[in-house]
Tab-separated table of C-alpha atoms in Angstrom:
chain	number	residue	atom	x	y	z
A	1089	UNK	CA	149.536	82.445	129.007
A	1090	UNK	CA	152.558	82.947	130.629
A	1091	UNK	CA	151.113	81.876	134.387
A	1092	UNK	CA	152.640	82.402	138.184
A	1093	UNK	CA	151.372	80.632	140.752
A	1094	UNK	CA	151.754	81.700	143.854
A	1095	UNK	CA	151.573	79.543	147.463
A	1096	UNK	CA	153.797	75.619	148.159
A	1097	UNK	CA	149.757	73.457	148.495
A	1098	UNK	CA	147.500	70.785	147.032
A	1099	UNK	CA	145.510	73.554	146.696
A	1100	UNK	CA	148.296	75.070	144.894
A	1101	UNK	CA	149.112	71.821	143.572
A	1102	UNK	CA	145.824	70.539	141.431
A	1103	UNK	CA	145.704	74.837	140.347
A	1104	UNK	CA	149.434	73.887	138.759
A	1105	UNK	CA	147.903	70.459	137.408
A	1106	UNK	CA	144.438	71.721	135.673
A	1107	UNK	CA	146.425	74.970	134.628
A	1108	UNK	CA	149.277	72.048	132.894
A	1109	UNK	CA	146.297	71.010	130.951
A	1110	UNK	CA	145.316	74.213	129.727
A	1111	UNK	CA	146.380	74.161	125.808
A	1112	UNK	CA	146.366	78.094	125.787
A	1113	UNK	CA	149.405	77.578	129.232
A	1114	UNK	CA	152.950	78.162	127.149
A	1115	UNK	CA	155.210	78.536	130.637
A	1116	UNK	CA	153.875	77.445	133.867
A	1117	UNK	CA	156.310	79.344	137.269
A	1118	UNK	CA	155.052	78.364	141.136
A	1119	UNK	CA	156.255	80.179	144.006
A	1120	UNK	CA	157.787	78.585	146.398
A	1121	UNK	CA	155.263	74.936	145.439
A	1122	UNK	CA	156.834	72.010	146.627
A	1123	UNK	CA	157.696	68.296	145.295
A	1124	UNK	CA	154.339	67.836	143.385
A	1125	UNK	CA	154.504	71.178	141.780
A	1126	UNK	CA	157.755	70.060	140.999
A	1127	UNK	CA	156.589	67.840	137.988
A	1128	UNK	CA	154.334	70.309	136.240
A	1129	UNK	CA	156.059	73.565	137.039
A	1130	UNK	CA	159.566	75.694	137.443
A	1131	UNK	CA	159.261	76.285	141.035
A	1132	UNK	CA	160.782	79.352	142.492
A	1133	UNK	CA	161.662	79.950	145.851
A	1134	UNK	CA	160.314	83.527	147.629
A	1135	UNK	CA	158.687	84.412	150.312
A	1136	UNK	CA	155.328	84.772	149.751
A	1137	UNK	CA	153.475	86.833	152.391
A	1138	UNK	CA	156.472	89.878	151.134
A	1139	UNK	CA	154.128	91.560	147.973
A	1140	UNK	CA	157.141	93.233	146.078
A	1141	UNK	CA	159.679	90.479	146.130
A	1142	UNK	CA	155.882	88.132	144.526
A	1143	UNK	CA	155.929	91.462	141.584
A	1144	UNK	CA	159.745	91.438	141.278
A	1145	UNK	CA	159.697	87.796	140.271
A	1146	UNK	CA	156.584	87.978	138.131
A	1147	UNK	CA	158.475	90.730	136.293
A	1148	UNK	CA	161.359	88.807	136.311
A	1149	UNK	CA	159.457	85.558	134.354
A	1150	UNK	CA	157.728	87.359	131.872
A	1151	UNK	CA	154.283	86.639	132.974
A	1152	UNK	CA	151.367	87.607	132.032
A	1153	UNK	CA	148.775	85.852	135.041
A	1154	UNK	CA	149.882	85.874	138.565
A	1155	UNK	CA	147.192	83.559	140.865
A	1156	UNK	CA	148.067	83.864	145.029
A	1157	UNK	CA	146.580	80.590	146.262
A	1158	UNK	CA	146.389	81.157	150.312
A	1159	UNK	CA	144.627	83.407	152.406
A	1160	UNK	CA	147.367	85.113	154.081
A	1161	UNK	CA	149.763	86.751	150.891
A	1162	UNK	CA	145.906	88.090	149.880
A	1163	UNK	CA	145.824	89.978	153.636
A	1164	UNK	CA	148.869	90.708	153.075
A	1165	UNK	CA	148.301	92.463	149.834
A	1166	UNK	CA	150.263	91.087	147.645
A	1167	UNK	CA	148.323	91.317	144.384
A	1168	UNK	CA	147.557	94.947	144.922
A	1169	UNK	CA	152.339	94.628	145.060
A	1170	UNK	CA	151.304	92.612	141.633
A	1171	UNK	CA	148.493	94.996	140.129
A	1172	UNK	CA	150.789	97.563	140.613
A	1173	UNK	CA	153.444	96.145	138.133
A	1174	UNK	CA	150.626	96.415	135.263
A	1175	UNK	CA	150.097	92.733	135.490
A	1176	UNK	CA	146.936	90.997	135.885
A	1177	UNK	CA	146.174	89.107	139.370
A	1178	UNK	CA	143.525	86.652	140.182
A	1179	UNK	CA	142.885	87.160	143.885
A	1180	UNK	CA	141.559	89.940	145.821
A	1181	UNK	CA	143.087	93.411	146.866
A	1182	UNK	CA	144.001	93.689	150.773
A	1183	UNK	CA	141.076	95.709	151.128
A	1184	UNK	CA	138.305	92.739	149.285
A	1185	UNK	CA	140.561	90.236	151.254
A	1186	UNK	CA	139.385	91.416	154.837
A	1187	UNK	CA	136.542	89.782	153.796
A	1188	UNK	CA	138.279	86.699	154.759
A	1189	UNK	CA	141.241	88.402	156.980
A	1190	UNK	CA	137.853	89.804	159.589
A	1191	UNK	CA	135.512	87.933	160.469
A	1192	UNK	CA	133.733	91.265	162.160
A	1193	UNK	CA	133.861	92.451	158.844
A	1194	UNK	CA	132.048	90.299	156.963
A	1195	UNK	CA	129.412	89.792	159.723
A	1196	UNK	CA	129.485	93.574	157.733
A	1197	UNK	CA	129.018	93.279	155.581
A	1198	UNK	CA	126.562	90.932	155.110
A	1199	UNK	CA	124.409	92.711	157.115
A	1200	UNK	CA	124.361	95.404	154.581
A	1201	UNK	CA	124.209	93.277	151.216
A	1202	UNK	CA	121.606	91.456	153.526
A	1203	UNK	CA	123.208	88.657	153.241
A	1204	UNK	CA	121.358	85.398	155.296
A	1205	UNK	CA	123.661	84.526	158.608
A	1206	UNK	CA	123.994	83.358	162.080
A	1207	UNK	CA	123.348	85.817	164.525
A	1208	UNK	CA	126.518	87.454	165.919
A	1209	UNK	CA	128.060	89.376	169.381
A	1210	UNK	CA	132.331	90.521	168.151
A	1211	UNK	CA	133.701	90.169	171.830
A	1212	UNK	CA	137.114	91.730	172.865
A	1213	UNK	CA	136.643	91.181	176.748
A	1214	UNK	CA	135.662	88.089	178.788
A	1215	UNK	CA	132.611	90.186	179.984
A	1216	UNK	CA	131.773	89.870	176.819
A	1217	UNK	CA	132.372	86.938	175.698
A	1218	UNK	CA	130.953	85.310	178.331
A	1219	UNK	CA	127.551	87.398	177.838
A	1220	UNK	CA	127.692	86.090	175.081
A	1221	UNK	CA	127.776	82.792	175.591
A	1222	UNK	CA	124.634	83.184	177.795
A	1223	UNK	CA	122.826	84.177	174.937
A	1224	UNK	CA	123.095	81.826	172.445
A	1225	UNK	CA	124.209	78.507	175.952
A	1226	UNK	CA	124.105	75.500	173.977
A	1227	UNK	CA	126.848	74.611	171.180
A	1228	UNK	CA	128.725	77.486	171.585
A	1229	UNK	CA	130.458	78.925	168.528
A	1230	UNK	CA	133.067	80.418	169.239
A	1231	UNK	CA	135.980	82.269	165.510
A	1232	UNK	CA	139.157	83.698	166.272
A	1233	UNK	CA	138.606	86.912	164.319
A	1234	UNK	CA	141.604	86.830	161.762
A	1235	UNK	CA	143.448	84.279	160.197
A	1236	UNK	CA	144.149	81.259	161.766
A	1237	UNK	CA	145.026	79.210	158.898
A	1238	UNK	CA	141.054	77.148	159.314
A	1239	UNK	CA	141.798	76.946	162.915
A	1240	UNK	CA	140.470	79.648	164.776
A	1241	UNK	CA	136.756	78.211	165.357
A	1242	UNK	CA	136.209	75.719	168.555
A	1243	UNK	CA	132.425	74.198	168.399
A	1244	UNK	CA	131.959	73.153	171.490
A	1245	UNK	CA	128.694	72.179	174.279
A	1246	UNK	CA	131.243	72.830	177.086
A	1247	UNK	CA	131.371	76.561	178.018
A	1248	UNK	CA	135.140	76.728	180.116
A	1249	UNK	CA	136.133	75.430	176.553
A	1250	UNK	CA	134.205	77.844	174.807
A	1251	UNK	CA	135.467	80.646	177.017
A	1252	UNK	CA	139.158	79.322	176.806
A	1253	UNK	CA	139.643	79.290	173.212
A	1254	UNK	CA	137.971	83.746	172.920
A	1255	UNK	CA	140.342	84.500	175.723
A	1256	UNK	CA	143.478	83.155	173.838
A	1257	UNK	CA	141.548	85.775	171.000
A	1258	UNK	CA	142.279	89.174	170.644
A	1259	UNK	CA	139.051	89.755	169.127
A	1260	UNK	CA	136.606	87.365	168.645
A	1261	UNK	CA	133.324	86.299	167.207
A	1262	UNK	CA	130.398	84.117	169.318
A	1263	UNK	CA	127.251	83.271	166.992
A	1264	UNK	CA	123.776	81.660	167.380
A	1265	UNK	CA	124.414	77.108	166.311
A	1266	UNK	CA	123.161	76.539	163.053
A	1267	UNK	CA	121.764	73.245	162.471
A	1268	UNK	CA	123.136	70.923	159.122
A	1269	UNK	CA	124.872	69.643	156.328
A	1270	UNK	CA	127.533	72.761	155.401
A	1271	UNK	CA	128.547	73.135	151.596
A	1272	UNK	CA	131.270	74.504	150.191
A	1273	UNK	CA	130.430	77.122	147.267
A	1274	UNK	CA	133.035	78.826	145.072
A	1275	UNK	CA	132.155	81.409	142.605
A	1276	UNK	CA	134.570	83.364	140.404
A	1277	UNK	CA	134.470	86.676	140.445
A	1278	UNK	CA	135.672	89.897	138.373
A	1279	UNK	CA	133.531	92.739	140.657
A	1280	UNK	CA	130.967	93.167	139.082
A	1281	UNK	CA	130.149	89.377	137.843
A	1282	UNK	CA	129.303	86.183	138.800
A	1283	UNK	CA	130.382	82.743	137.984
A	1284	UNK	CA	129.575	79.558	140.615
A	1285	UNK	CA	132.088	76.511	140.163
A	1286	UNK	CA	129.639	73.494	140.997
A	1287	UNK	CA	129.559	72.781	145.025
A	1288	UNK	CA	130.897	70.377	146.822
A	1289	UNK	CA	131.555	69.392	150.688
A	1290	UNK	CA	134.878	69.474	153.275
A	1291	UNK	CA	135.203	66.962	156.337
A	1292	UNK	CA	137.160	69.680	159.827
A	1293	UNK	CA	136.810	67.034	161.609
A	1294	UNK	CA	140.529	64.693	161.943
A	1295	UNK	CA	138.067	61.299	162.570
A	1296	UNK	CA	135.722	58.823	160.713
A	1297	UNK	CA	132.029	60.054	162.571
A	1298	UNK	CA	133.239	63.988	162.788
A	1299	UNK	CA	134.940	63.337	165.618
A	1300	UNK	CA	138.535	64.930	166.837
A	1301	UNK	CA	139.490	68.919	167.159
A	1302	UNK	CA	139.121	70.894	164.008
A	1303	UNK	CA	141.186	70.495	161.222
A	1304	UNK	CA	142.377	72.187	157.632
A	1305	UNK	CA	139.982	69.234	156.538
A	1306	UNK	CA	140.741	65.981	156.498
A	1307	UNK	CA	138.426	65.108	152.521
A	1308	UNK	CA	136.356	66.357	150.510
A	1309	UNK	CA	133.678	65.373	148.032
A	1310	UNK	CA	131.722	67.004	143.973
A	1311	UNK	CA	128.604	66.659	143.305
A	1312	UNK	CA	125.900	67.017	146.497
A	1313	UNK	CA	122.995	64.225	145.132
A	1314	UNK	CA	120.816	64.995	148.205
A	1315	UNK	CA	120.916	68.568	147.444
A	1316	UNK	CA	117.953	70.916	146.244
A	1317	UNK	CA	118.946	71.149	142.264
A	1318	UNK	CA	118.017	74.477	142.707
A	1319	UNK	CA	120.451	75.135	145.586
A	1320	UNK	CA	123.560	76.869	143.495
A	1321	UNK	CA	121.421	79.372	141.481
A	1322	UNK	CA	119.940	80.444	145.099
A	1323	UNK	CA	122.764	81.432	146.446
A	1324	UNK	CA	124.505	83.257	143.340
A	1325	UNK	CA	121.294	85.358	144.703
A	1326	UNK	CA	120.785	86.200	148.287
A	1327	UNK	CA	124.934	85.083	148.853
A	1328	UNK	CA	127.154	86.050	146.367
A	1329	UNK	CA	126.115	88.323	143.670
A	1330	UNK	CA	124.605	90.692	147.175
A	1331	UNK	CA	128.242	90.337	148.586
A	1332	UNK	CA	129.866	91.924	145.106
A	1333	UNK	CA	128.258	94.538	144.941
A	1334	UNK	CA	128.180	95.759	148.179
A	1335	UNK	CA	132.071	95.247	147.713
A	1336	UNK	CA	132.097	97.564	145.414
A	1337	UNK	CA	129.419	100.119	146.244
A	1338	UNK	CA	131.681	100.566	149.589
A	1339	UNK	CA	134.713	101.595	146.459
A	1340	UNK	CA	136.415	97.981	147.309
A	1341	UNK	CA	135.388	95.866	144.007
A	1342	UNK	CA	135.942	92.186	145.588
A	1343	UNK	CA	138.174	90.181	141.933
A	1344	UNK	CA	139.193	86.894	143.533
A	1345	UNK	CA	137.949	83.863	144.435
A	1346	UNK	CA	134.967	84.565	146.165
A	1347	UNK	CA	134.521	80.775	148.797
A	1348	UNK	CA	130.449	80.622	150.878
A	1349	UNK	CA	130.272	77.708	153.710
A	1350	UNK	CA	127.848	77.566	154.222
A	1351	UNK	CA	124.958	75.837	155.994
A	1352	UNK	CA	121.739	74.265	155.320
A	1353	UNK	CA	119.551	75.560	158.409
A	1354	UNK	CA	115.861	74.417	158.833
A	1355	UNK	CA	115.018	77.618	158.177
A	1356	UNK	CA	117.984	78.073	155.252
A	1357	UNK	CA	120.691	78.427	153.657
A	1358	UNK	CA	123.216	80.880	156.255
A	1359	UNK	CA	126.647	81.989	154.973
A	1360	UNK	CA	128.986	80.276	157.843
A	1361	UNK	CA	132.099	82.068	156.630
A	1362	UNK	CA	133.127	83.918	153.641
A	1363	UNK	CA	136.837	82.703	152.510
A	1364	UNK	CA	139.011	84.970	149.776
A	1365	UNK	CA	140.939	82.281	147.574
A	1366	UNK	CA	140.012	78.841	146.638
A	1367	UNK	CA	139.260	76.775	149.736
A	1368	UNK	CA	141.970	73.226	150.674
A	1369	UNK	CA	140.603	70.244	149.784
A	1370	UNK	CA	137.401	71.257	147.614
A	1371	UNK	CA	139.545	72.573	144.902
A	1372	UNK	CA	141.195	69.307	144.918
A	1373	UNK	CA	137.541	67.757	142.946
A	1374	UNK	CA	136.095	70.029	141.587
A	1375	UNK	CA	138.658	71.147	139.782
A	1376	UNK	CA	138.675	67.779	139.067
A	1377	UNK	CA	135.615	68.000	137.278
A	1378	UNK	CA	136.008	70.483	135.561
A	1379	UNK	CA	136.378	70.663	131.485
A	1380	UNK	CA	136.318	74.564	131.374
A	1381	UNK	CA	140.398	75.341	130.468
A	1382	UNK	CA	141.521	77.266	133.806
A	1383	UNK	CA	143.540	79.985	133.210
A	1384	UNK	CA	141.529	81.682	129.661
A	1385	UNK	CA	139.006	81.783	133.396
A	1386	UNK	CA	141.050	83.170	136.019
A	1387	UNK	CA	142.498	85.628	133.218
A	1388	UNK	CA	139.140	86.678	132.654
A	1389	UNK	CA	138.077	87.529	136.285
A	1390	UNK	CA	141.493	89.256	136.328
A	1391	UNK	CA	140.641	91.214	133.650
A	1392	UNK	CA	136.928	91.911	133.981
A	1393	UNK	CA	136.330	90.172	131.309
A	1394	UNK	CA	134.548	87.465	133.018
A	1395	UNK	CA	130.912	88.849	131.588
A	1396	UNK	CA	132.024	87.644	128.102
A	1397	UNK	CA	133.575	83.973	129.107
A	1398	UNK	CA	130.604	81.406	127.825
A	1399	UNK	CA	129.424	79.215	129.868
A	1400	UNK	CA	131.595	77.437	132.233
A	1401	UNK	CA	131.098	73.486	131.328
A	1402	UNK	CA	130.977	69.866	133.973
A	1403	UNK	CA	132.329	66.760	134.255
A	1404	UNK	CA	129.368	64.317	134.684
A	1405	UNK	CA	131.663	62.386	137.119
A	1406	UNK	CA	132.166	62.856	140.171
A	1407	UNK	CA	135.632	63.639	142.037
A	1408	UNK	CA	136.148	62.634	145.942
A	1409	UNK	CA	140.232	63.309	147.164
A	1410	UNK	CA	141.214	62.161	150.359
A	1411	UNK	CA	143.365	63.806	152.959
A	1412	UNK	CA	147.527	62.369	154.033
A	1413	UNK	CA	148.071	63.685	157.140
A	1414	UNK	CA	151.549	63.101	159.723
A	1415	UNK	CA	151.812	61.959	163.238
A	1416	UNK	CA	149.700	64.399	164.963
A	1417	UNK	CA	148.051	66.423	162.962
A	1418	UNK	CA	146.660	69.335	163.672
A	1419	UNK	CA	148.882	69.542	166.815
A	1420	UNK	CA	152.678	69.675	165.865
A	1421	UNK	CA	153.150	67.189	162.805
A	1422	UNK	CA	156.551	65.204	162.775
A	1423	UNK	CA	158.057	66.019	159.990
A	1424	UNK	CA	160.875	64.397	157.266
A	1425	UNK	CA	159.816	60.951	157.145
A	1426	UNK	CA	160.339	58.856	153.359
A	1427	UNK	CA	156.665	59.429	151.627
A	1428	UNK	CA	156.184	55.942	149.613
A	1429	UNK	CA	154.464	54.207	147.295
A	1430	UNK	CA	153.757	57.701	143.710
A	1431	UNK	CA	155.086	56.138	141.573
A	1432	UNK	CA	152.515	53.172	142.153
A	1433	UNK	CA	149.994	55.198	141.579
A	1434	UNK	CA	150.834	56.995	138.455
A	1435	UNK	CA	150.964	53.935	136.806
A	1436	UNK	CA	148.812	51.940	138.559
A	1437	UNK	CA	145.709	54.304	139.101
A	1438	UNK	CA	146.500	56.938	136.624
A	1439	UNK	CA	144.285	58.781	135.080
A	1440	UNK	CA	141.746	58.415	137.309
A	1441	UNK	CA	143.698	58.833	139.968
A	1442	UNK	CA	145.996	60.300	141.216
A	1443	UNK	CA	147.815	62.027	144.376
A	1444	UNK	CA	148.383	65.795	145.327
A	1445	UNK	CA	151.151	67.275	147.114
A	1446	UNK	CA	150.831	69.446	150.467
A	1447	UNK	CA	153.135	69.140	153.061
A	1448	UNK	CA	156.300	67.295	150.896
A	1449	UNK	CA	159.518	68.810	150.010
A	1450	UNK	CA	162.841	66.697	148.880
A	1451	UNK	CA	165.886	64.817	150.407
A	1452	UNK	CA	167.911	63.161	150.931
A	1453	UNK	CA	171.890	62.498	149.891
A	1454	UNK	CA	170.307	61.628	146.362
A	1455	UNK	CA	167.435	65.481	146.351
A	1456	UNK	CA	164.785	63.025	144.505
A	1457	UNK	CA	163.758	61.439	148.327
A	1458	UNK	CA	159.572	63.079	149.172
A	1459	UNK	CA	159.536	64.040	152.407
A	1460	UNK	CA	156.432	64.819	154.553
A	1461	UNK	CA	156.864	68.203	155.372
A	1462	UNK	CA	154.131	69.695	156.939
A	1463	UNK	CA	151.226	68.632	158.598
A	1464	UNK	CA	148.548	67.794	155.802
A	1465	UNK	CA	151.157	66.359	153.515
A	1466	UNK	CA	149.099	64.500	150.410
A	1467	UNK	CA	145.238	64.875	149.420
A	1468	UNK	CA	144.421	61.633	147.020
A	1469	UNK	CA	141.752	62.759	144.644
A	1470	UNK	CA	139.865	60.367	141.899
A	1471	UNK	CA	137.374	60.740	139.918
A	1472	UNK	CA	134.770	58.291	138.851
A	1473	UNK	CA	131.318	57.742	137.227
A	1474	UNK	CA	129.482	58.183	140.867
A	1475	UNK	CA	130.448	58.488	144.444
A	1476	UNK	CA	130.904	54.738	145.213
A	1477	UNK	CA	133.748	54.890	142.151
A	1478	UNK	CA	135.455	58.018	143.043
A	1479	UNK	CA	135.799	56.677	147.383
A	1480	UNK	CA	136.889	52.965	145.685
A	1481	UNK	CA	138.773	54.825	143.276
A	1482	UNK	CA	140.802	57.279	145.532
A	1483	UNK	CA	140.770	54.676	148.720
A	1484	UNK	CA	142.753	52.239	147.031
A	1485	UNK	CA	145.558	54.484	145.821
A	1486	UNK	CA	145.881	55.524	149.931
A	1487	UNK	CA	146.412	51.693	150.042
A	1488	UNK	CA	149.404	52.242	148.302
A	1489	UNK	CA	150.808	55.491	150.075
A	1490	UNK	CA	153.041	54.339	152.084
A	1491	UNK	CA	154.189	57.591	155.524
A	1492	UNK	CA	154.554	56.489	158.821
A	1493	UNK	CA	152.456	57.703	161.155
A	1494	UNK	CA	150.011	58.734	159.182
A	1495	UNK	CA	146.392	58.924	159.469
A	1496	UNK	CA	143.759	59.828	157.172
A	1497	UNK	CA	139.851	59.452	157.370
A	1498	UNK	CA	137.819	56.288	156.407
A	1499	UNK	CA	134.871	57.638	155.757
A	1500	UNK	CA	135.148	61.002	153.028
A	1501	UNK	CA	132.089	60.653	151.128
A	1502	UNK	CA	130.401	57.268	152.672
A	1503	UNK	CA	126.737	59.276	152.893
A	1504	UNK	CA	126.810	61.159	150.906
A	1505	UNK	CA	127.373	57.685	148.644
A	1506	UNK	CA	125.654	55.107	150.690
A	1507	UNK	CA	122.660	58.156	149.430
A	1508	UNK	CA	122.045	58.621	153.547
C-alpha cells in the first residue's frame, strides 16, 4: 500500500512510525513532515490547508490511502478534495469535522443523540457571557467555539479572567465544571461501525502538579490502571456509537477518528469535547501499544469495511510520552535552537524508548543539524512492563536530549504508576 500522511507534528510522526513498521506499506510519504518523519517517510512540500494541492499530490504519488492528521485541514475540507479524486482518505468530511470545528455544533449533536455532557450556554455578547458565568459560578469553564490549537479553553476561579477570555472569542461556549479525572478515548469509524482504541490520559497544564497555563498537551500515558475495566464498553454504548449514528442520520456521516475527551465525574461519564482526529500527545502512547498493523485498519475505515476487520490486538505493556517544549511555551516559542542527544537515544534506549519529532526542522550549513521549529518540539516515548518502567525509560531518554531553555513536566504518569 502506498500511503500519504498529511501533517508535521509528533502525532504524524507516531502515525508514520507505525505505518513504516507495517509490512503492507510499500511506500510512505508525508507532507510537509518534519526532521524526524524524514527518517521513515519521503517528505513533500504542500499547503496542508489547500485541498486541491493535497489531492494533486496524492494523485501524483499514486497514493492508495491518504491520512489527514491535524484538525485544521479536516475543517477546511481537505478530506473532501481527496475523496473527490477517488482516493480513500482517513478523515472526516468538512461537515462532519464540525464536531471539532464548532463546540456549539458538537453540543447540538450530543443533545440529539442523548450523549451525556456538561450543561452549557452558547454566548455571542458580553451580556450573555456574564449571565452564563453567573448561572454556573466558579470554577468557570469558557471555550472558544472554533479551533484554537488546544488553547481555546480557560478554566478559572477568576470571573474577570473568564469574562476577558469570552470577550476575545467571536462565539463562546460557557459550561458547568466537570469534576473527576479526564480520559481520552479514540475510536476508528467508517460512519457505521465503531472500533474503540485503548484509553489514555494526557496532561494539559504546562507545569508539574497541573499548574500553569493550558497547553496542547505535555505528556500522556496508557493504559489507565485506575479506570473501570468496563469504561471502554460503556463509552462505546453511551457516547461513540450514538454520536456516529446521529451524524449518519443527519446525512453527514463521520468517517475517520472520533476522539472523545471525557470526565469521569461523581455522576458518571460526561463528554468534555469531541475531536475529529488523533489527539496529540495521546496518539504517541496509544499507537505504541497497538500490535495490529495500522494501515489495514485505517484503510478499512476509509473504505467502509470496518465491520470485516478482526478484533484489534494490544500489547500488555504500558507506554508513557513526555513532551519537551521550547522556551516560553505555550507563549510565543523560541525557535532555531539546536537539538542534541537524538543519536544517543537511538543508540542507547531503542527499541523501548524513542523520540517522536513535533516542531523540528533541518538547519545549519551542512543541512543535517536538527533545530527547534515550534512550541512542542519532541515527544519522548517509552514502553515498559508497567507504568513505572515506562516512566523510567522515558525520563532516562529525556536526560539525553539537549535543547537550550527547554521545559518538560517531571510528573507524567507519576500518580498512576504509584497507584494513587
